[in-house]
Coordinates of C-alpha atoms in Angstrom, one line a residue:
M10 CA 24.3 26.1 -29.2
A11 CA 23.1 28.2 -26.2
K12 CA 19.6 28.4 -27.7
R13 CA 19.5 24.7 -28.1
V14 CA 20.2 24.2 -24.5
T15 CA 18.1 27.0 -23.0
K16 CA 15.0 26.5 -25.1
P17 CA 14.1 23.0 -23.9
L18 CA 15.2 23.9 -20.3
K19 CA 13.0 26.9 -20.4
K20 CA 10.1 24.8 -21.7
K21 CA 10.5 22.4 -18.8
L22 CA 10.8 25.1 -16.1
T23 CA 7.9 27.3 -17.3
P24 CA 5.1 25.2 -15.8
F25 CA 6.9 25.5 -12.4
L26 CA 7.2 29.3 -12.4
P27 CA 3.8 29.9 -10.9
I28 CA 4.6 27.5 -8.0
L29 CA 8.0 29.3 -7.4
L30 CA 6.2 32.7 -7.5
I31 CA 3.5 31.6 -5.0
A32 CA 6.2 30.0 -2.8
G33 CA 8.1 33.3 -2.8
I34 CA 5.0 35.3 -1.9
V35 CA 3.9 33.0 0.9
A36 CA 7.4 32.8 2.3
T37 CA 7.8 36.6 2.2
V38 CA 4.4 37.3 3.8
T39 CA 5.1 34.7 6.5
T40 CA 8.5 36.2 7.3
L41 CA 7.1 39.7 7.5
L42 CA 4.2 38.6 9.8
F43 CA 6.8 36.9 12.2
M44 CA 8.9 40.1 12.2
F45 CA 6.0 42.5 12.9
T46 CA 4.3 40.3 15.5
G47 CA 7.5 39.6 17.4
Y48 CA 7.4 35.8 16.9
M49 CA 10.7 35.9 15.1
S50 CA 12.5 35.4 18.4
A51 CA 11.0 31.9 18.6
V52 CA 12.7 30.9 15.4
P53 CA 16.1 29.4 16.2
T54 CA 19.4 30.2 14.6
V55 CA 20.7 27.1 12.8
R56 CA 24.0 26.1 11.3
V57 CA 24.6 24.4 7.9
P58 CA 25.8 20.9 8.6
L59 CA 29.5 20.1 8.0
V60 CA 30.5 23.7 7.1
E61 CA 28.8 25.2 10.3
W62 CA 27.7 28.4 8.5
P63 CA 25.1 30.2 10.6
I64 CA 21.7 31.0 9.1
S65 CA 19.7 33.9 10.7
P66 CA 16.1 33.2 11.8
R67 CA 14.7 35.4 9.0
Y68 CA 16.5 33.5 6.3
F69 CA 15.8 30.1 7.9
L70 CA 12.1 30.8 8.2
F71 CA 11.9 32.1 4.6
L72 CA 13.8 29.1 3.1
S73 CA 11.7 26.6 5.2
V74 CA 8.4 28.0 4.1
F75 CA 9.6 28.4 0.5
V76 CA 10.7 24.8 0.3
V77 CA 7.5 23.4 1.9
V78 CA 5.3 25.4 -0.5
V79 CA 7.4 24.3 -3.5
V80 CA 7.2 20.6 -2.5
V81 CA 3.5 20.7 -1.8
G82 CA 2.8 22.6 -5.0
G83 CA 5.0 20.3 -7.1
A84 CA 3.3 17.2 -5.7
Y85 CA -0.1 18.7 -6.4
R86 CA 0.8 19.5 -10.0
F87 CA 2.2 16.0 -10.5
Y88 CA -1.0 14.5 -9.1
R89 CA -3.2 16.6 -11.4
R90 CA -1.2 15.7 -14.5
N91 CA -1.3 12.0 -13.6
Q92 CA -4.5 11.8 -11.7
E93 CA -6.1 8.9 -13.6
A94 CA -2.9 6.7 -13.5
I95 CA -2.3 7.4 -9.8
L96 CA -5.9 6.7 -8.9
G97 CA -5.9 3.5 -11.0
R98 CA -2.8 2.2 -9.2
W99 CA -4.1 3.3 -5.8
E100 CA -7.4 1.5 -6.3
A101 CA -5.6 -1.7 -7.4
L102 CA -3.8 -1.8 -4.1
S103 CA -5.2 -3.9 -1.3
T104 CA -6.8 -2.2 1.7
W105 CA -3.9 -3.3 3.8
S106 CA -1.4 -1.7 1.4
Q107 CA -3.4 1.5 1.3
G108 CA -3.6 1.7 5.1
T109 CA 0.2 1.0 5.4
L110 CA 1.1 3.8 3.0
I111 CA -1.3 6.3 4.6
G112 CA 0.1 5.3 8.0
F113 CA 3.6 5.8 6.8
V114 CA 2.9 9.3 5.5
S115 CA 1.0 10.2 8.7
A116 CA 3.9 8.9 10.8
L117 CA 6.4 10.8 8.7
F118 CA 4.6 14.1 9.2
F119 CA 4.4 13.3 13.0
A120 CA 8.1 12.7 13.1
I121 CA 8.7 16.0 11.2
G122 CA 6.6 17.8 13.7
L123 CA 8.6 16.3 16.5
A124 CA 11.8 17.3 14.8
I125 CA 10.6 20.9 14.5
A126 CA 9.4 20.9 18.1
S127 CA 12.9 19.8 19.1
L128 CA 14.2 23.1 17.8
F129 CA 12.1 25.0 20.4
Y130 CA 11.9 22.5 23.3
T131 CA 14.4 20.2 24.9
F132 CA 13.6 16.5 24.9
P133 CA 15.5 13.2 24.0
L134 CA 16.0 13.0 20.2
Y135 CA 15.3 9.3 20.3
L136 CA 11.7 10.1 20.7
I137 CA 11.5 11.2 17.1
P138 CA 12.2 7.7 15.6
V139 CA 10.2 6.1 18.4
G140 CA 7.2 8.4 17.7
F141 CA 7.5 7.5 14.0
L142 CA 7.5 3.8 14.7
V143 CA 4.5 4.1 17.1
A144 CA 2.5 6.5 14.9
W145 CA 2.9 4.3 11.8
P146 CA 0.9 1.2 12.9
L147 CA -1.6 3.3 14.8
S148 CA -2.3 5.5 11.8
A149 CA -2.6 2.4 9.6
A150 CA -5.0 0.7 12.0
V151 CA -7.2 3.8 12.2
T152 CA -7.3 4.1 8.4
L153 CA -8.3 0.4 8.1
L154 CA -11.0 0.7 10.7
K155 CA -12.3 3.8 8.9
V156 CA -12.4 2.2 5.5
R157 CA -14.0 -1.0 6.8
G158 CA -16.2 0.6 9.3
G159 CA -19.4 0.3 7.2
T160 CA -18.9 -3.4 6.5
K161 CA -21.5 -5.7 8.2
E162 CA -20.3 -9.1 9.3
E163 CA -22.8 -11.9 10.1
S164 CA -20.4 -13.8 12.3
P165 CA -21.2 -13.5 16.0
S166 CA -17.5 -13.5 16.9
T167 CA -16.2 -10.0 17.7
L168 CA -12.6 -11.0 16.9
R169 CA -13.6 -12.5 13.5
S170 CA -15.7 -9.4 12.7
A171 CA -12.7 -7.2 13.5
F172 CA -10.5 -9.3 11.2
V173 CA -12.9 -8.9 8.3
R174 CA -13.5 -5.1 8.8
T175 CA -9.8 -4.4 8.9
G176 CA -9.1 -6.5 5.8
Y177 CA -6.9 -8.9 7.8
A178 CA -8.9 -11.9 6.8
Q179 CA -8.6 -11.2 3.1
M180 CA -5.0 -10.2 3.3
K181 CA -4.1 -13.4 5.1
S182 CA -4.6 -15.5 2.0
Q183 CA -4.1 -12.8 -0.6
E184 CA -0.7 -11.4 0.5
S185 CA 0.6 -13.7 3.2
R186 CA 4.2 -12.6 2.8
T187 CA 3.4 -8.9 3.1
L188 CA 1.1 -9.4 6.0
A189 CA 3.7 -11.6 7.8
V190 CA 6.3 -8.8 7.4
L191 CA 3.8 -6.2 8.8
V192 CA 2.9 -8.4 11.8
G193 CA 6.5 -9.1 12.5
F194 CA 7.2 -5.3 12.3
L195 CA 4.5 -4.5 14.8
V196 CA 5.7 -7.2 17.2
A197 CA 9.3 -6.1 16.7
I198 CA 8.4 -2.6 17.9
L199 CA 6.9 -4.0 21.1
G200 CA 9.8 -6.4 21.5
G201 CA 12.3 -3.6 21.2
L202 CA 10.5 -1.5 23.9
V203 CA 10.3 -4.5 26.2
I204 CA 14.0 -5.2 25.8
R205 CA 14.8 -1.5 26.4
Y206 CA 12.8 -1.3 29.7
A207 CA 14.0 -4.8 30.8
T208 CA 17.6 -3.8 30.4
V209 CA 17.1 -0.6 32.3
W210 CA 15.3 -2.4 35.1
Y211 CA 17.9 -5.1 35.4
F212 CA 21.2 -3.3 34.6
G213 CA 20.2 0.2 35.5
T214 CA 21.2 1.4 32.0
Y215 CA 20.9 0.3 28.4
S216 CA 22.6 0.4 25.1
L217 CA 20.6 1.4 22.0
L218 CA 22.1 -1.5 20.2
A219 CA 20.3 -4.1 22.4
P220 CA 16.7 -3.1 21.5
I221 CA 17.6 -2.6 17.9
L222 CA 19.2 -6.0 17.5
G223 CA 16.5 -7.6 19.6
G224 CA 13.8 -6.0 17.5
L225 CA 15.3 -7.2 14.3
L226 CA 15.6 -10.7 15.6
V227 CA 12.0 -10.7 16.8
W228 CA 10.9 -9.3 13.4
L229 CA 12.6 -12.1 11.5
L230 CA 11.2 -14.9 13.8
V231 CA 7.7 -13.6 14.0
A232 CA 7.5 -12.9 10.2
M233 CA 8.6 -16.5 9.5
I234 CA 6.2 -18.0 12.0
A235 CA 3.3 -15.9 10.8
Y236 CA 4.0 -16.7 7.2
N237 CA 4.2 -20.5 7.9
R238 CA 1.0 -20.2 9.9
Y239 CA -0.9 -18.4 7.1
E240 CA 0.3 -20.9 4.4
S241 CA -0.7 -23.9 6.5
T242 CA -4.2 -22.7 7.4
T243 CA -5.1 -21.3 4.0
S244 CA -7.1 -23.7 1.8
E245 CA -8.1 -23.2 -1.8
R246 CA -11.7 -24.0 -2.7
T247 CA -13.1 -24.9 -6.1
D248 CA -16.8 -24.0 -5.6
L249 CA -16.7 -21.2 -8.1
V250 CA -16.5 -22.5 -11.7
V251 CA -16.0 -20.4 -14.8
V252 CA -18.9 -21.1 -17.2
K253 CA -17.6 -19.0 -20.1
V254 CA -15.3 -16.2 -21.1
T255 CA -16.7 -13.7 -23.7
A256 CA -15.4 -10.6 -25.4
P257 CA -18.2 -8.2 -26.2
E258 CA -17.9 -6.3 -29.5
S259 CA -19.5 -3.2 -28.1
R260 CA -16.7 -2.3 -25.6
A261 CA -13.2 -3.1 -24.6
G262 CA -12.4 -5.8 -22.1
R263 CA -13.9 -9.2 -21.5
E264 CA -16.6 -10.8 -19.4
L265 CA -16.1 -13.7 -17.0
T266 CA -19.2 -15.8 -16.0
V267 CA -18.9 -17.9 -12.9
R268 CA -21.3 -20.4 -11.2
N269 CA -21.5 -21.3 -7.5
E270 CA -21.4 -25.1 -7.1
A271 CA -21.4 -25.0 -3.3
S272 CA -24.4 -25.8 -1.2
H273 CA -24.3 -22.4 0.5
S274 CA -24.2 -18.8 -0.7
I275 CA -20.9 -17.0 -1.3
D276 CA -20.5 -13.3 -0.7
L277 CA -18.5 -11.7 -3.5
A278 CA -18.8 -8.1 -2.2
K279 CA -15.5 -6.3 -2.1
S280 CA -13.7 -9.4 -3.5
K281 CA -10.5 -9.2 -5.5
I282 CA -9.3 -11.4 -8.3
R283 CA -5.7 -12.3 -9.2
D284 CA -4.8 -13.4 -12.7
T285 CA -2.2 -16.0 -13.6
E286 CA 0.6 -13.4 -13.7
Y287 CA -0.2 -12.4 -10.1
D288 CA -1.7 -9.1 -11.0
L289 CA -4.6 -8.1 -8.7
F290 CA -7.9 -6.5 -9.7
R291 CA -11.1 -5.6 -8.0
L292 CA -14.2 -7.5 -9.0
G293 CA -16.4 -4.4 -8.8
I294 CA -19.6 -6.3 -7.9
D295 CA -21.7 -6.5 -4.7
V296 CA -23.3 -9.9 -5.1
M297 CA -24.4 -12.7 -2.7
L298 CA -24.1 -15.7 -5.1
G299 CA -26.5 -18.5 -4.1
P300 CA -26.1 -22.2 -4.8
G301 CA -26.3 -22.9 -8.5
E302 CA -26.5 -19.2 -9.4
V303 CA -24.2 -17.5 -11.9
C304 CA -22.9 -13.9 -12.1
T305 CA -20.9 -12.1 -14.8
F306 CA -18.2 -9.4 -14.2
E307 CA -15.8 -7.6 -16.4
I308 CA -12.1 -8.2 -16.6
P309 CA -9.6 -5.9 -18.5
D310 CA -7.8 -7.0 -21.7
Q311 CA -4.5 -7.3 -19.8
F312 CA -6.0 -9.9 -17.4
S313 CA -4.1 -13.1 -18.0
L314 CA -6.0 -16.4 -18.1
A315 CA -3.2 -18.6 -19.6
P316 CA -1.4 -20.9 -17.2
N317 CA 1.9 -19.4 -15.9
D318 CA 4.8 -21.3 -14.4
D319 CA 7.1 -18.4 -13.8
A320 CA 9.1 -18.6 -10.6
T321 CA 12.4 -17.3 -9.1
D322 CA 14.8 -19.6 -7.3
L323 CA 15.8 -18.4 -3.9
P324 CA 18.7 -19.5 -1.6
L325 CA 18.3 -22.7 0.6
G326 CA 16.1 -24.3 -2.0
Y327 CA 13.1 -21.9 -1.7
T328 CA 11.2 -20.8 -4.8
L329 CA 9.2 -17.6 -5.2
K330 CA 6.2 -18.2 -7.5
Q331 CA 5.4 -15.4 -9.9
G332 CA 2.5 -17.1 -11.7
G333 CA -0.3 -19.5 -11.3
Q334 CA -2.2 -22.1 -13.2
T335 CA -5.6 -20.5 -12.8
P336 CA -7.1 -17.1 -11.6
V337 CA -8.0 -16.9 -7.9
I338 CA -10.8 -14.9 -6.2
F339 CA -10.2 -13.7 -2.6
T340 CA -13.4 -12.8 -0.7
Q341 CA -13.5 -10.2 2.0
S342 CA -14.0 -12.9 4.6
G343 CA -10.7 -14.5 3.7
E344 CA -12.0 -17.4 1.5
K345 CA -9.8 -18.3 -1.5
F346 CA -11.4 -19.7 -4.6
T347 CA -9.4 -21.3 -7.4
L348 CA -11.3 -20.7 -10.7
R349 CA -11.5 -23.6 -13.2
R350 CA -13.4 -24.1 -16.3
A351 CA -16.2 -26.6 -16.6
D352 CA -17.0 -28.6 -19.7
D353 CA -20.4 -30.0 -20.7
S354 CA -19.9 -33.1 -18.5
G355 CA -19.4 -31.0 -15.4
D356 CA -15.7 -31.9 -15.0
H357 CA -13.4 -29.1 -14.0
R358 CA -10.3 -28.4 -16.0
P359 CA -7.6 -25.7 -16.0
F360 CA -7.7 -22.8 -18.5
A361 CA -6.2 -24.1 -21.7
T362 CA -6.6 -21.0 -23.7
A363 CA -6.5 -17.3 -22.8
T364 CA -9.8 -16.1 -24.2
E365 CA -12.8 -17.0 -26.2
A366 CA -12.9 -16.0 -29.8
R367 CA -14.9 -12.9 -30.9
P368 CA -17.3 -13.7 -33.7
G369 CA -15.4 -13.6 -36.9
V370 CA -12.0 -12.9 -35.1
D371 CA -9.2 -15.4 -34.4
P372 CA -8.4 -16.0 -30.8
A373 CA -5.6 -13.7 -29.5
S374 CA -3.0 -15.0 -27.2
Q375 CA -2.4 -13.4 -23.8
D376 CA 1.3 -14.0 -23.8

């Protein structure tokens, strides 16, 4: 019985033994260096919460370094084992989502740094969450500007160019709910700070409850206003028409061929396409499609073309759509194109089937 339990447990723990060994060595070397160089006096004596057991500086330093190395090593090992899946999911995220996540991680490290500094220096502890809330949007904005920095925008408007470079223009029509929440969050931070200083100026003191409740109220109001604004100003265009859907025998996946029926060129560089199940994909092309021109790009097998009416009912009569009638292309400049198929007469019609048939193969349903 003991062998049955210990054998699978040993098999699972064996890959982590090198990480634990390296963590022990690094923690030991770090502790010895602090002891011989005299820096151990800078490490505080801490107490275990609740039980109030004291931990000497040597043990605290050793355990801290050991835990950090184990966490970093474990995260690196997990990334190496699942690298393709992680990169695939990461690349499928919008630029705004990537910037928000990177900003969150950067702000988290900044807050941890402030927390460690509070052990050596005396300053108000509320600066830790404030620093986190300020560093998050700033880090996200810097990341977005870095990613979009090489993008050229033909518009003479500086504000419009900034909206395109940061991905705001594309996100506004692509993920209006998410963007509304983010905008509301940023305004709520500013609103909370304004309420804090206003109460101090008027009353001479303030309660932490006032800026928190005020910030939450501002968050809710601004998010609702921003979302309604995005929805009312976003228009769906039908200038891009699907000419054909083919499934090559030589490789997996399918090919979608679209034609530009507008009187002007459409820039499809860095565009994204959403299928009828609301899954988002990158087009992977860098094309300026002129009037009447066609282009072909690949779509994966899981890309859904069949009409989808899935929706979730919300309180107060609201409905959350989880599917669409046709795929949609979102350009980098914020234009939204609803894709429809064209018959021989030139009339546009929704997708009635999920895919074209391979030669000699019956059509396969997407659902």
